[in-house]
Tab-separated table of C-alpha atoms in Angstrom:
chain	number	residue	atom	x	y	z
A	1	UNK	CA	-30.787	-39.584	-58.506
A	2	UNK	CA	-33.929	-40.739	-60.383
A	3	UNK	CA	-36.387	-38.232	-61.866
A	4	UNK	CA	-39.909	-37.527	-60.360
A	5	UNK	CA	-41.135	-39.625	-63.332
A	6	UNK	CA	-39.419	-42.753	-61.913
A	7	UNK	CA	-41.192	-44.989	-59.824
A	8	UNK	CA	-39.527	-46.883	-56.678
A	9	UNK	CA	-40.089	-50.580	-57.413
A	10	UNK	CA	-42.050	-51.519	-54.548
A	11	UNK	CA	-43.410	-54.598	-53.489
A	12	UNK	CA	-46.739	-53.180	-52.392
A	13	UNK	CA	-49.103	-50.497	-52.421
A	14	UNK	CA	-48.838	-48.713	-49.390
A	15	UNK	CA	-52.815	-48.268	-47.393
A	16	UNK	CA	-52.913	-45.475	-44.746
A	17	UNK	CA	-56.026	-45.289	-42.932
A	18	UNK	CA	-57.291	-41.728	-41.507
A	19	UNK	CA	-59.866	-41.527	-38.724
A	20	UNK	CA	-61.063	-38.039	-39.138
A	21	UNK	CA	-61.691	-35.755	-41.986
A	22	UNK	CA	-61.480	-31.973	-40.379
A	23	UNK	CA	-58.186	-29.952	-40.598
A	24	UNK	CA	-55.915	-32.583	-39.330
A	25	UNK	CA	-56.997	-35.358	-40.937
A	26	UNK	CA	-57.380	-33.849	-44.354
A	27	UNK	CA	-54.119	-32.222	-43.879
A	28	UNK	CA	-52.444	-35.048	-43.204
A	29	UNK	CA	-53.967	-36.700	-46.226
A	30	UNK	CA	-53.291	-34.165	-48.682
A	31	UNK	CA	-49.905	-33.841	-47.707
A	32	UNK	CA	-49.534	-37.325	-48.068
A	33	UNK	CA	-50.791	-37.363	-51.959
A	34	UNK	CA	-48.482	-34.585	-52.556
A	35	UNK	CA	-44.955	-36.407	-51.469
A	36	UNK	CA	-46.568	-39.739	-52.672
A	37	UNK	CA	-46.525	-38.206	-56.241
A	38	UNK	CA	-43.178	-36.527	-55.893
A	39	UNK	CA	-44.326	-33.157	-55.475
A	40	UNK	CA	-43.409	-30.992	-52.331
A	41	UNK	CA	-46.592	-30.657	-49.122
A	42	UNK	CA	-48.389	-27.728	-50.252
A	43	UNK	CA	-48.126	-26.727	-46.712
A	44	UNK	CA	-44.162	-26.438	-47.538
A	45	UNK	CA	-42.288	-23.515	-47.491
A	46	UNK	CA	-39.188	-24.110	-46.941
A	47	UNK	CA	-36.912	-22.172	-49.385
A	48	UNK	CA	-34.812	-24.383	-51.019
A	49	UNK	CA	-37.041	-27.187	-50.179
A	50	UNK	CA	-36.569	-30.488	-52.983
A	51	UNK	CA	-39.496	-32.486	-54.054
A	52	UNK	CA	-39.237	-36.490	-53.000
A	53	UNK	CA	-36.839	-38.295	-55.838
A	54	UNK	CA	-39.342	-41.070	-55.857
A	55	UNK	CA	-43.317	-41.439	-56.859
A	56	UNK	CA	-44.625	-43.708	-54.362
A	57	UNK	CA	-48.042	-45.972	-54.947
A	58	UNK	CA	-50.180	-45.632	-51.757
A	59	UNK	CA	-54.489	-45.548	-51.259
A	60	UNK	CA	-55.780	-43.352	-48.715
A	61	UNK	CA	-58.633	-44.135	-46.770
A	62	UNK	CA	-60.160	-41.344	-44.743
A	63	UNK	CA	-63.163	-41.852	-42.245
A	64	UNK	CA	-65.751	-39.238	-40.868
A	65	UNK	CA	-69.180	-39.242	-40.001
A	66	UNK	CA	-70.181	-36.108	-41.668
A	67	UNK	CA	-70.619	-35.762	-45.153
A	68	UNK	CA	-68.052	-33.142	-45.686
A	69	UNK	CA	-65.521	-30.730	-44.275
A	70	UNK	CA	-67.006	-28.449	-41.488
A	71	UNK	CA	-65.271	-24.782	-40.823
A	72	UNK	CA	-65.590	-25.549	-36.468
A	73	UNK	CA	-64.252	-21.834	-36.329
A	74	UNK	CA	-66.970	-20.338	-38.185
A	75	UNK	CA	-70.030	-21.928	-35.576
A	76	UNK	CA	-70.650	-18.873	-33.658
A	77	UNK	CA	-71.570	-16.810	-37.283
A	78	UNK	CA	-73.271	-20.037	-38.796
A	79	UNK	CA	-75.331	-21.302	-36.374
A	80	UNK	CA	-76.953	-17.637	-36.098
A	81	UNK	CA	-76.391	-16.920	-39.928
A	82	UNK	CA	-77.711	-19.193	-42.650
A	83	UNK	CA	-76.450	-17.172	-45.860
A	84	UNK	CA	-72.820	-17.931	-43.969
A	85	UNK	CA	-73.620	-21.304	-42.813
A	86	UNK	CA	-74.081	-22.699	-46.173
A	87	UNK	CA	-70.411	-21.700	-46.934
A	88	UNK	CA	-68.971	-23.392	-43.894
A	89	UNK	CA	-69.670	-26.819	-44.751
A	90	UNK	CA	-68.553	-28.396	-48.297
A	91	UNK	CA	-69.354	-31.936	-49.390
A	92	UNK	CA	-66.484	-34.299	-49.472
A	93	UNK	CA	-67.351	-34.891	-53.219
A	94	UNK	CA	-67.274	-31.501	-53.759
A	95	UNK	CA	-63.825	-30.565	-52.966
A	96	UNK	CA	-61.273	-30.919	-55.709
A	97	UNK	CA	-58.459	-31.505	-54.071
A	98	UNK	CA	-59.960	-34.662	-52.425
A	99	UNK	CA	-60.937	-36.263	-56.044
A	100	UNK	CA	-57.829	-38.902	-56.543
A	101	UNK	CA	-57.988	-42.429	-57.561
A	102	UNK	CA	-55.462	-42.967	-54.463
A	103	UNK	CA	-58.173	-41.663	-52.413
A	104	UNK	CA	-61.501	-42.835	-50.692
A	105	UNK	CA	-63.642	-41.592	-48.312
A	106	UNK	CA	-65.982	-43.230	-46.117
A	107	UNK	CA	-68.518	-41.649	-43.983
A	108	UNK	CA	-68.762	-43.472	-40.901
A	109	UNK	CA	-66.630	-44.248	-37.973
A	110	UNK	CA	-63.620	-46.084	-36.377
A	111	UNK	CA	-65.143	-48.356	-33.711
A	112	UNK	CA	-62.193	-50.397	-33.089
A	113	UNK	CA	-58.177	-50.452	-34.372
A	114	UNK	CA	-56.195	-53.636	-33.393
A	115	UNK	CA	-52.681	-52.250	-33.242
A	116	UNK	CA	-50.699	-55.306	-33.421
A	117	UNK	CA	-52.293	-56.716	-37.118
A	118	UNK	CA	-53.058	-53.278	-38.559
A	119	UNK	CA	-56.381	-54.185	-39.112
A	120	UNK	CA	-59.458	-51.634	-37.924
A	121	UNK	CA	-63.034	-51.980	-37.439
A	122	UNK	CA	-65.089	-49.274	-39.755
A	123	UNK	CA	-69.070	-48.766	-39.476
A	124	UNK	CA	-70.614	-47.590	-42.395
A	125	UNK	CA	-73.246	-44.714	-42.024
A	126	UNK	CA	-74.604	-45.363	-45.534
A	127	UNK	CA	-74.951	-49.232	-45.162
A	128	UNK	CA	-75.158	-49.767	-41.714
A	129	UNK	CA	-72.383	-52.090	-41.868
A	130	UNK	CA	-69.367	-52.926	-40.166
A	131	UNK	CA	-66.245	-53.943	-42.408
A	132	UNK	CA	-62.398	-54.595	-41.090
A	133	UNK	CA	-59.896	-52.122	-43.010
A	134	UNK	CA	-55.990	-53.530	-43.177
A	135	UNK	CA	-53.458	-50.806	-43.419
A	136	UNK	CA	-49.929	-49.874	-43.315
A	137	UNK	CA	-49.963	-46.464	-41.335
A	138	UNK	CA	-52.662	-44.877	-39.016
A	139	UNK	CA	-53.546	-41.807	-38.030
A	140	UNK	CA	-55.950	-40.479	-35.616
A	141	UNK	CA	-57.723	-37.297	-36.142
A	142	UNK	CA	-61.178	-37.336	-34.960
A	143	UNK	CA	-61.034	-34.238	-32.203
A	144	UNK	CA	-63.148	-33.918	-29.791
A	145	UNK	CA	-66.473	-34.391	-29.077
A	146	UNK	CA	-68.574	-30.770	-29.009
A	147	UNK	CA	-71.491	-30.334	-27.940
A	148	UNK	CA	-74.206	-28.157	-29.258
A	149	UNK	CA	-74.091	-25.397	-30.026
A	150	UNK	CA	-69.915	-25.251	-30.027
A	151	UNK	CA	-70.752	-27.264	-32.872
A	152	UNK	CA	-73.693	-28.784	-34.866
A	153	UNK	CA	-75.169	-31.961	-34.327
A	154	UNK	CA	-76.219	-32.746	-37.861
A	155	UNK	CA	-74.214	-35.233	-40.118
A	156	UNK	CA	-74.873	-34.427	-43.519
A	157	UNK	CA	-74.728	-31.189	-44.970
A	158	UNK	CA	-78.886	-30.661	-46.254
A	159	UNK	CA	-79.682	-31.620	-42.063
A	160	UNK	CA	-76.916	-28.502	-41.204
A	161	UNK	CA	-78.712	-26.035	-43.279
A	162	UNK	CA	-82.226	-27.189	-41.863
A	163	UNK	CA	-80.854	-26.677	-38.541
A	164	UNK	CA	-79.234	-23.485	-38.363
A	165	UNK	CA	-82.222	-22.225	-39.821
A	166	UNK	CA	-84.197	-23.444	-36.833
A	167	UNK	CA	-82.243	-22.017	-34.613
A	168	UNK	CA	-82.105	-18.305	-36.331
A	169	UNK	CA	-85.830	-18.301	-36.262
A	170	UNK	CA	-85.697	-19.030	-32.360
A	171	UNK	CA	-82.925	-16.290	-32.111
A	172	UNK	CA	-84.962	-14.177	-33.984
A	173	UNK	CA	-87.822	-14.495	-32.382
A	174	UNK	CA	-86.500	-13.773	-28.682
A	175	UNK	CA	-88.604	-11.585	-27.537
A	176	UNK	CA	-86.958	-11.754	-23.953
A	177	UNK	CA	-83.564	-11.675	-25.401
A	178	UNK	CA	-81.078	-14.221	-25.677
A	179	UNK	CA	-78.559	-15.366	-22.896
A	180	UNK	CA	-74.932	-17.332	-23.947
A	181	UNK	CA	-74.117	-19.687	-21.034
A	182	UNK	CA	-70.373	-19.789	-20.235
A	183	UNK	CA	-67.273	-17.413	-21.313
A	184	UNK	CA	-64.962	-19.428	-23.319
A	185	UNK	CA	-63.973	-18.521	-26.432
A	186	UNK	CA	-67.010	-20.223	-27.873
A	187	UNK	CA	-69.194	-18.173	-25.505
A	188	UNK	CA	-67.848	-14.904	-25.968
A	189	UNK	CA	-67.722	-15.131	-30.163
A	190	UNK	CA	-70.987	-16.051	-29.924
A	191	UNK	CA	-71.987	-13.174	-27.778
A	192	UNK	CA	-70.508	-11.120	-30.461
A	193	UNK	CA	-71.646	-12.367	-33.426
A	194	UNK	CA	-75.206	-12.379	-32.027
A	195	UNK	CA	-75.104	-8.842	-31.261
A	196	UNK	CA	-73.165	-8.117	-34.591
A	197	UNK	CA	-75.859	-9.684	-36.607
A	198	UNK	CA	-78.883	-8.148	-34.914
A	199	UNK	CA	-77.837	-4.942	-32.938
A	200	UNK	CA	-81.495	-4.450	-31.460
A	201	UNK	CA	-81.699	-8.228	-29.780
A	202	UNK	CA	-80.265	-8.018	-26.259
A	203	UNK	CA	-77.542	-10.563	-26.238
A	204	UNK	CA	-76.151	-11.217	-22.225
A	205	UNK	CA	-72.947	-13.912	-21.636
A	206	UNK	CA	-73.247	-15.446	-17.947
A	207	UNK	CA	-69.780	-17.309	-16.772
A	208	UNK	CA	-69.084	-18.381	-13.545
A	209	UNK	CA	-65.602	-17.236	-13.397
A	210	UNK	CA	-64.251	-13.913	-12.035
A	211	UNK	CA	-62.599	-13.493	-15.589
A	212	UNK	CA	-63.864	-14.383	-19.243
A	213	UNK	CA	-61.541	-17.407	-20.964
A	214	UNK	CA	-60.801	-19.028	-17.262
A	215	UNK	CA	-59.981	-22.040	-18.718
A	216	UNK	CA	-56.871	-21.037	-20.930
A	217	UNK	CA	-53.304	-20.023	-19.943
A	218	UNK	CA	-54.254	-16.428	-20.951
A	219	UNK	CA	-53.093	-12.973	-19.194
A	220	UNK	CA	-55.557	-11.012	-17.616
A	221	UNK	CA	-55.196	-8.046	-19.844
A	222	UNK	CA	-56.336	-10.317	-22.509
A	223	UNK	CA	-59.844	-10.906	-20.723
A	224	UNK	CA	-60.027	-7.853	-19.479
A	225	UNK	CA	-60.164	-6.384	-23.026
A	226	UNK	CA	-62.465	-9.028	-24.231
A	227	UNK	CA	-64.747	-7.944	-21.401
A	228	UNK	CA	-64.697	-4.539	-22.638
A	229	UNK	CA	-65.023	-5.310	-26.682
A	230	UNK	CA	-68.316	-7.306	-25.733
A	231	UNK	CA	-69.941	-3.935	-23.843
A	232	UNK	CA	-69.014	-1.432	-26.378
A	233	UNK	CA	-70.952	-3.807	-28.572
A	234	UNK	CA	-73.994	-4.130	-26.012
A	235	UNK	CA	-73.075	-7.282	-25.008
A	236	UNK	CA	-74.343	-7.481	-21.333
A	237	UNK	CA	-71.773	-9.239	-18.975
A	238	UNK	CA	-72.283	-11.338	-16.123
A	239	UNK	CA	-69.108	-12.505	-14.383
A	240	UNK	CA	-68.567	-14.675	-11.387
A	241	UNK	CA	-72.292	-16.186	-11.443
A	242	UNK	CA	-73.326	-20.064	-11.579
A	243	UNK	CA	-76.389	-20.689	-13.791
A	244	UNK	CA	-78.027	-23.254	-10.915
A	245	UNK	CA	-81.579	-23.724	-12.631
A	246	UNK	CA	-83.031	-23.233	-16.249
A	247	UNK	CA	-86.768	-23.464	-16.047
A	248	UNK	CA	-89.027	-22.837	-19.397
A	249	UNK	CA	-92.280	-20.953	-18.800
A	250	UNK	CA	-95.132	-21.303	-21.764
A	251	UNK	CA	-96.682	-18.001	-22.392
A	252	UNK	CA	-99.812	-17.152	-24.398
A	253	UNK	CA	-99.244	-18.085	-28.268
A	254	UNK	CA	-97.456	-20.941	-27.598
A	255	UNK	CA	-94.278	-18.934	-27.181
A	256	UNK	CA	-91.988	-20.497	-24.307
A	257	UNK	CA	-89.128	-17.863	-22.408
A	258	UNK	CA	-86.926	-19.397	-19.811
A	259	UNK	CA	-86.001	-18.180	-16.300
A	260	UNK	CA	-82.731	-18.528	-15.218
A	261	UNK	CA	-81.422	-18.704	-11.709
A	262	UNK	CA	-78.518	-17.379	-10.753
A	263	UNK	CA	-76.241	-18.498	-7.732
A	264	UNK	CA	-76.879	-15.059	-6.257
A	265	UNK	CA	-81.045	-15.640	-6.502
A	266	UNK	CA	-81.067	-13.510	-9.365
A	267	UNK	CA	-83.207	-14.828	-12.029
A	268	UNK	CA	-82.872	-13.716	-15.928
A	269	UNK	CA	-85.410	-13.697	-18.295
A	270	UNK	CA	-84.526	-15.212	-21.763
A	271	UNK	CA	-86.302	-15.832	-25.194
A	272	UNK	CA	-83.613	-18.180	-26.092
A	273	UNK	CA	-80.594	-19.879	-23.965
A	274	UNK	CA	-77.356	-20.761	-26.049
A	275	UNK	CA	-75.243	-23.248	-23.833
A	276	UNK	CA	-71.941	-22.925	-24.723
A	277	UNK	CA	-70.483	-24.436	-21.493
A	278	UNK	CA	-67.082	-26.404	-22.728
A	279	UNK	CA	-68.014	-30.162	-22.455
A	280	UNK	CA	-65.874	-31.754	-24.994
A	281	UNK	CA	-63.947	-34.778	-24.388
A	282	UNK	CA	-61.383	-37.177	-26.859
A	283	UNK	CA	-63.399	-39.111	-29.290
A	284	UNK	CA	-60.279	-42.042	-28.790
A	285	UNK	CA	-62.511	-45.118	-27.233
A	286	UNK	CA	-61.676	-46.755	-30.340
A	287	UNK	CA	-58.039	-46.346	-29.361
A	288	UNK	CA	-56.265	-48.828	-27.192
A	289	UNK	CA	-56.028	-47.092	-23.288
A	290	UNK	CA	-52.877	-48.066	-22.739
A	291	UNK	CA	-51.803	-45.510	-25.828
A	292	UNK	CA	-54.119	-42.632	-23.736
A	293	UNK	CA	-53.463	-40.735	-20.819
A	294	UNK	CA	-56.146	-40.087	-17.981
A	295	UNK	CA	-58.760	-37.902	-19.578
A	296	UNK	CA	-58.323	-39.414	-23.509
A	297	UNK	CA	-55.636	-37.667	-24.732
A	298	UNK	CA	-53.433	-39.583	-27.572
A	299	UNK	CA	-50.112	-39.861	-26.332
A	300	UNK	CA	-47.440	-38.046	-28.939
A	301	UNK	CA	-43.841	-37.940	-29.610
A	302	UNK	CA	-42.524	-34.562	-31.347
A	303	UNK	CA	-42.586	-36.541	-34.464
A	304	UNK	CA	-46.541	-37.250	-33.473
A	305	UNK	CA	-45.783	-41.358	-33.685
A	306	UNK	CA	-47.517	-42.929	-30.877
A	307	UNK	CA	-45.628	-42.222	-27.595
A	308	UNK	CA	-46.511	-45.296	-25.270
A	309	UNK	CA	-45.198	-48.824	-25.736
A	310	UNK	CA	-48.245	-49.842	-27.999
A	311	UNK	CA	-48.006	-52.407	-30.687
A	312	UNK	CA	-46.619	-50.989	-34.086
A	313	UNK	CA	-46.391	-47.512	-32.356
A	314	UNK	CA	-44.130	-46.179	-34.984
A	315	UNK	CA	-46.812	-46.611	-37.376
A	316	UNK	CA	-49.693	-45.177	-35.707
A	317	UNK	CA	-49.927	-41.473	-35.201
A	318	UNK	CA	-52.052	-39.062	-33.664
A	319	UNK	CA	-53.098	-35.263	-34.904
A	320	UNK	CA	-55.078	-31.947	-33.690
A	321	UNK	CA	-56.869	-31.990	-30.863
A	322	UNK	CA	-57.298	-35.354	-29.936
A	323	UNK	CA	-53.362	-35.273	-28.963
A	324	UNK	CA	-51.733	-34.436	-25.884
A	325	UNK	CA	-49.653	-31.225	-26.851
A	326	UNK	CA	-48.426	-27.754	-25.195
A	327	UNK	CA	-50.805	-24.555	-26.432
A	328	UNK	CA	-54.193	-23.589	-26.846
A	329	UNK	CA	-55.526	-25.995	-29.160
A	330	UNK	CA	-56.801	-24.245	-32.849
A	331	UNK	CA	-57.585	-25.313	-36.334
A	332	UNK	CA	-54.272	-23.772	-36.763
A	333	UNK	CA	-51.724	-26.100	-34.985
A	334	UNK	CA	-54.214	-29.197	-36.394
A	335	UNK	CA	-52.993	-28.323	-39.724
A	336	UNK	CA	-49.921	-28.085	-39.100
A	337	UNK	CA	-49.974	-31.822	-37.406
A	338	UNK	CA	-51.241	-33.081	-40.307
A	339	UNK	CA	-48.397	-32.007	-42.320
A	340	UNK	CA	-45.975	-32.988	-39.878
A	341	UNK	CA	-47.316	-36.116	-39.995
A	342	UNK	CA	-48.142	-37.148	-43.526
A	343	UNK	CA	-44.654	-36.106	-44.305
A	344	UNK	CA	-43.434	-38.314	-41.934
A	345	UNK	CA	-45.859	-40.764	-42.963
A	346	UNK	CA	-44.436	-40.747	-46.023
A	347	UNK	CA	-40.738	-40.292	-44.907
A	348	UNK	CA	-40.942	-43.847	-43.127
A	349	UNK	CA	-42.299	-45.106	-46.758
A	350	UNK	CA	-39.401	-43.940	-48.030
A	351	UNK	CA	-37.288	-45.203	-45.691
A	352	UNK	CA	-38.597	-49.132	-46.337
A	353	UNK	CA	-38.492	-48.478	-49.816
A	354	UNK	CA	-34.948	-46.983	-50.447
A	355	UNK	CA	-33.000	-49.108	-47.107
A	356	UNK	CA	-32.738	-45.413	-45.675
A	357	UNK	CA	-33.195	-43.459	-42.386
A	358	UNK	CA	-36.243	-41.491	-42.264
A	359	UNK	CA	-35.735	-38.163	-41.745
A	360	UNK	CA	-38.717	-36.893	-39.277
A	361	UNK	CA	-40.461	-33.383	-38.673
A	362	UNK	CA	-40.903	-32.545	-35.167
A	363	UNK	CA	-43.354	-30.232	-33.298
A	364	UNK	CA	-41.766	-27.902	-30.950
A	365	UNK	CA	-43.730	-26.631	-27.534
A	366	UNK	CA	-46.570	-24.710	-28.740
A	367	UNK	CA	-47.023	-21.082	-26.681
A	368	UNK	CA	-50.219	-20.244	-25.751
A	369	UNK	CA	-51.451	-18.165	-28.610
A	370	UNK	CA	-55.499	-17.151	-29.138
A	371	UNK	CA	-57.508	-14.862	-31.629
A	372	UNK	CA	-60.677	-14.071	-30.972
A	373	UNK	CA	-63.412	-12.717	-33.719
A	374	UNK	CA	-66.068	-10.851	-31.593
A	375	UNK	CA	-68.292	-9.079	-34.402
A	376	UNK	CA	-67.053	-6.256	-36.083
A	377	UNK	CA	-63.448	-6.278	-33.898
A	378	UNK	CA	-61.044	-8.817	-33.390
A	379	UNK	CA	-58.984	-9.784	-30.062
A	380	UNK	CA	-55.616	-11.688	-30.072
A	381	UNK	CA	-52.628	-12.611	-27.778
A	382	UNK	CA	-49.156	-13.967	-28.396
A	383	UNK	CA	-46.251	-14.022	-25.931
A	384	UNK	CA	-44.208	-11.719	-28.194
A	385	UNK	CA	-46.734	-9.067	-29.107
A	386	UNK	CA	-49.018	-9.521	-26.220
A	387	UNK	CA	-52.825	-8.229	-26.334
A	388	UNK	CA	-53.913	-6.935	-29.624
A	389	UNK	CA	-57.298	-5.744	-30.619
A	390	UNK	CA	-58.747	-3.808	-33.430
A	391	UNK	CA	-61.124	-4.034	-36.919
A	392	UNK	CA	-57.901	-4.339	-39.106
A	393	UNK	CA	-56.853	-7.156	-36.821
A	394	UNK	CA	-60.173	-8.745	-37.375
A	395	UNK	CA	-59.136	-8.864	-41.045
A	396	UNK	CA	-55.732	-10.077	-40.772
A	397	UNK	CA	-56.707	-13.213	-38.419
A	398	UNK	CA	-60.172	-14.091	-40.203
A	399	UNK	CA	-60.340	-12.448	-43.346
A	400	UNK	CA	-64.478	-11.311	-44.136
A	401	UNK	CA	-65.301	-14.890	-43.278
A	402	UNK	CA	-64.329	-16.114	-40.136
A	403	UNK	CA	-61.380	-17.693	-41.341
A	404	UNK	CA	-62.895	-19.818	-44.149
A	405	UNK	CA	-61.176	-18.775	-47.046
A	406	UNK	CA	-57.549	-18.430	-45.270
A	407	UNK	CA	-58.148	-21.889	-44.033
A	408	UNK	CA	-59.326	-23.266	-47.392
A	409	UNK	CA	-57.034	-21.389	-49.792
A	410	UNK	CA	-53.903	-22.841	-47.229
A	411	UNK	CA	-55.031	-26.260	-47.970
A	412	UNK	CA	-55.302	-25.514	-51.162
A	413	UNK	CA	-58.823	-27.249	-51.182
A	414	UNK	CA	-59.677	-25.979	-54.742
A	415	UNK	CA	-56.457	-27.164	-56.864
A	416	UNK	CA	-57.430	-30.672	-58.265
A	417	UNK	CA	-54.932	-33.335	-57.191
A	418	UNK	CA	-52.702	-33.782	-60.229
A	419	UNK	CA	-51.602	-37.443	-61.118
């Protein structure tokens, strides 16, 4: 069998196009450099595990409108915290394992991807122009749309900075107190971290729901706890109550508070309203419908290949949460789809290279699994070891960062890609 050294004479370069440069998109693209230089995934740990045979020549282009790689799980500290927030987001052309002649990225975004000639539409954010990109293999990992302040709106990392800033100084300067709107996971870490980084503000979460997390397959035990976590922090909880009007009322200095009305007529007084209300939807309208099921979702096959009867299906795949899957979606699981498929990515170049049969990795049914950082504590559940709480869990699931570093140091996002 050839040595790493030897190169498969290939006709062609190979030219995979990536729509999406968070966890699964960069995964998948990393992964992909990796095998393509005859090296094993750094996400592989497989004992026993042999590196490809063959160095393969491919060029990775990978679009996203921001400027660099944003840490989604770290919004609740960052967008209250601008010491963290500055750590959160890191420049494209900052990160070392992104700086390969094989790679490129664009910031901008995927209007339009014709299936059946491989060809896609790009707009430039820089230029302000559109150009067609031709490709081999695509893969779709541009998430979801979030709304603020689930995520930030800016695009480029000096606009992030400006704006978490502006919205600690209206934090800090709520008088009235601040009130989180809605009791998802975004809501409640919020909450926390709100309370966690100024213990004297009064911090209250309002959700509609009977029970915190109402949206996810989740026991009640597990929301129960969370309940309790947030009051032993001073967290004041409202449960089972509609926010039905959100008025602002000017007071003297030019300081504005807000009255909120409650379903029951109650009405809250608030220096500052955080709406953290889930509203996020599939960024695919630049994917055909046919390949999408009601609400957006990308159709998948285990091997995440395109599942409907679209054009070229086996060489368009989908990853992290824009895909239909089983499980709670996390930064986690998008990772782990963007191994899964730049491996097989690559397996399928392999495959028209050598005349063999690709040998795929396939996702199994993901359980509904959740961990929750809510300030100094941490919440978690897992069908095995059911609720968990506790300050060393906080550690274990997010390290003293929300998760940055475990996240980073898994990619491997400091290693320089080797040639």
């Amino acid at each position: 069998m050839p040595s790493n050294e030897a190169l498969t004479p290939l006709l062609r370069q190979f030219r995979v196009l990536i729509a999406g440069g968070s966890y699964g998109g960069l995964s998948a693209a990393l992964a992909l450099l990796d095998l393509s230089k005859g090296r094993l995934a750094r996400f592989n740990f497989t004992e026993g595990a042999k590196p490809p045979p063959y160095q393969i020549p491919i060029q990775i282009t990978v679009v996203d409108e921001r400027d660099g790689f944003y840490h989604l799980i770290g919004s609740p500290k960052a967008l209250a915290c601008d010491k963290f927030a500055a750590k959160t987001w890191t420049r494209f052309c900052d990160i070392p394992a992104l700086k390969s002649p094989n790679l490129q990225i664009v910031r901008g975004s995927v209007n339009t991807v014709d299936f059946q000639n491989k060809v896609a539409q790009i707009l430039d954010l820089e230029t302000k122009e559109t150009r067609q990109e031709k490709y081999d293999f695509f893969i779709a990992g541009t998430g979801l749309r979030r709304v603020f302040p689930t995520v930030p709106q800016s695009l480029k990392r000096e606009e992030f900075l400006k704006e978490v800033l502006s919205h600690k100084e209206a934090i800090r300067s709520a008088d009235d107190g601040v009130v989180v709107i809605g009791g998802g996971a975004v809501g409640v870490e919020m909450a926390a971290e709100l309370k966690e980084l100024d213990p004297q503000q009064k911090v209250t979460l309002v959700h509609s729901r009977d029970r915190l997390l109402s949206a996810e397959p989740l026991p009640d035990d597990f929301a129960e706890r969370v309940v309790s976590e947030l009051k032993e922090q001073g967290v004041e909880v409202i449960l089972g109550q509609r926010v039905i009007d959100t008025a602002a009322v000017e007071e003297e200095q030019g300081k504005r508070t807000w009255n909120l009305t409650l379903a029951s007529g109650t009405i809250l007084k608030a220096g500052h309203v955080m709406n953290a209300v889930s509203k996020s939807s599939p960024t695919s309208s630049y994917l055909p419908k046919d390949a999408l099921t009601e609400d957006g979702y990308v159709k998948i096959l285990p091997n995440l290949q395109f599942a409907n009867p679209v054009p070229n299906a086996e060489h368009h795949f989908a990853v992290g949460d824009i895909v239909q899957w089983a499980g709670i979606k996390r930064c986690g699981g998008a990772i782990h789809m963007g191994h899964y498929a730049g491996t097989n990515v690559h397996q399928l170049m392999l495959a028209e290279a050598t005349k063999t049969k690709p040998e795929f990795m396939n996702l199994i049914k993901y359980p509904p699994v959740i961990g929750l950082a809510l300030g100094h504590t941490a919440v978690s559940y897992t069908p095995d070891e059911g609720t968990k709480h506790g300050k060393e869990l906080l550690g274990t699931l997010f390290g003293e960062d929300m998760g940055y570093s475990i996240c980073w140091n898994y990619m491997k996002m400091s290693e320089p890609c080797q040639a």
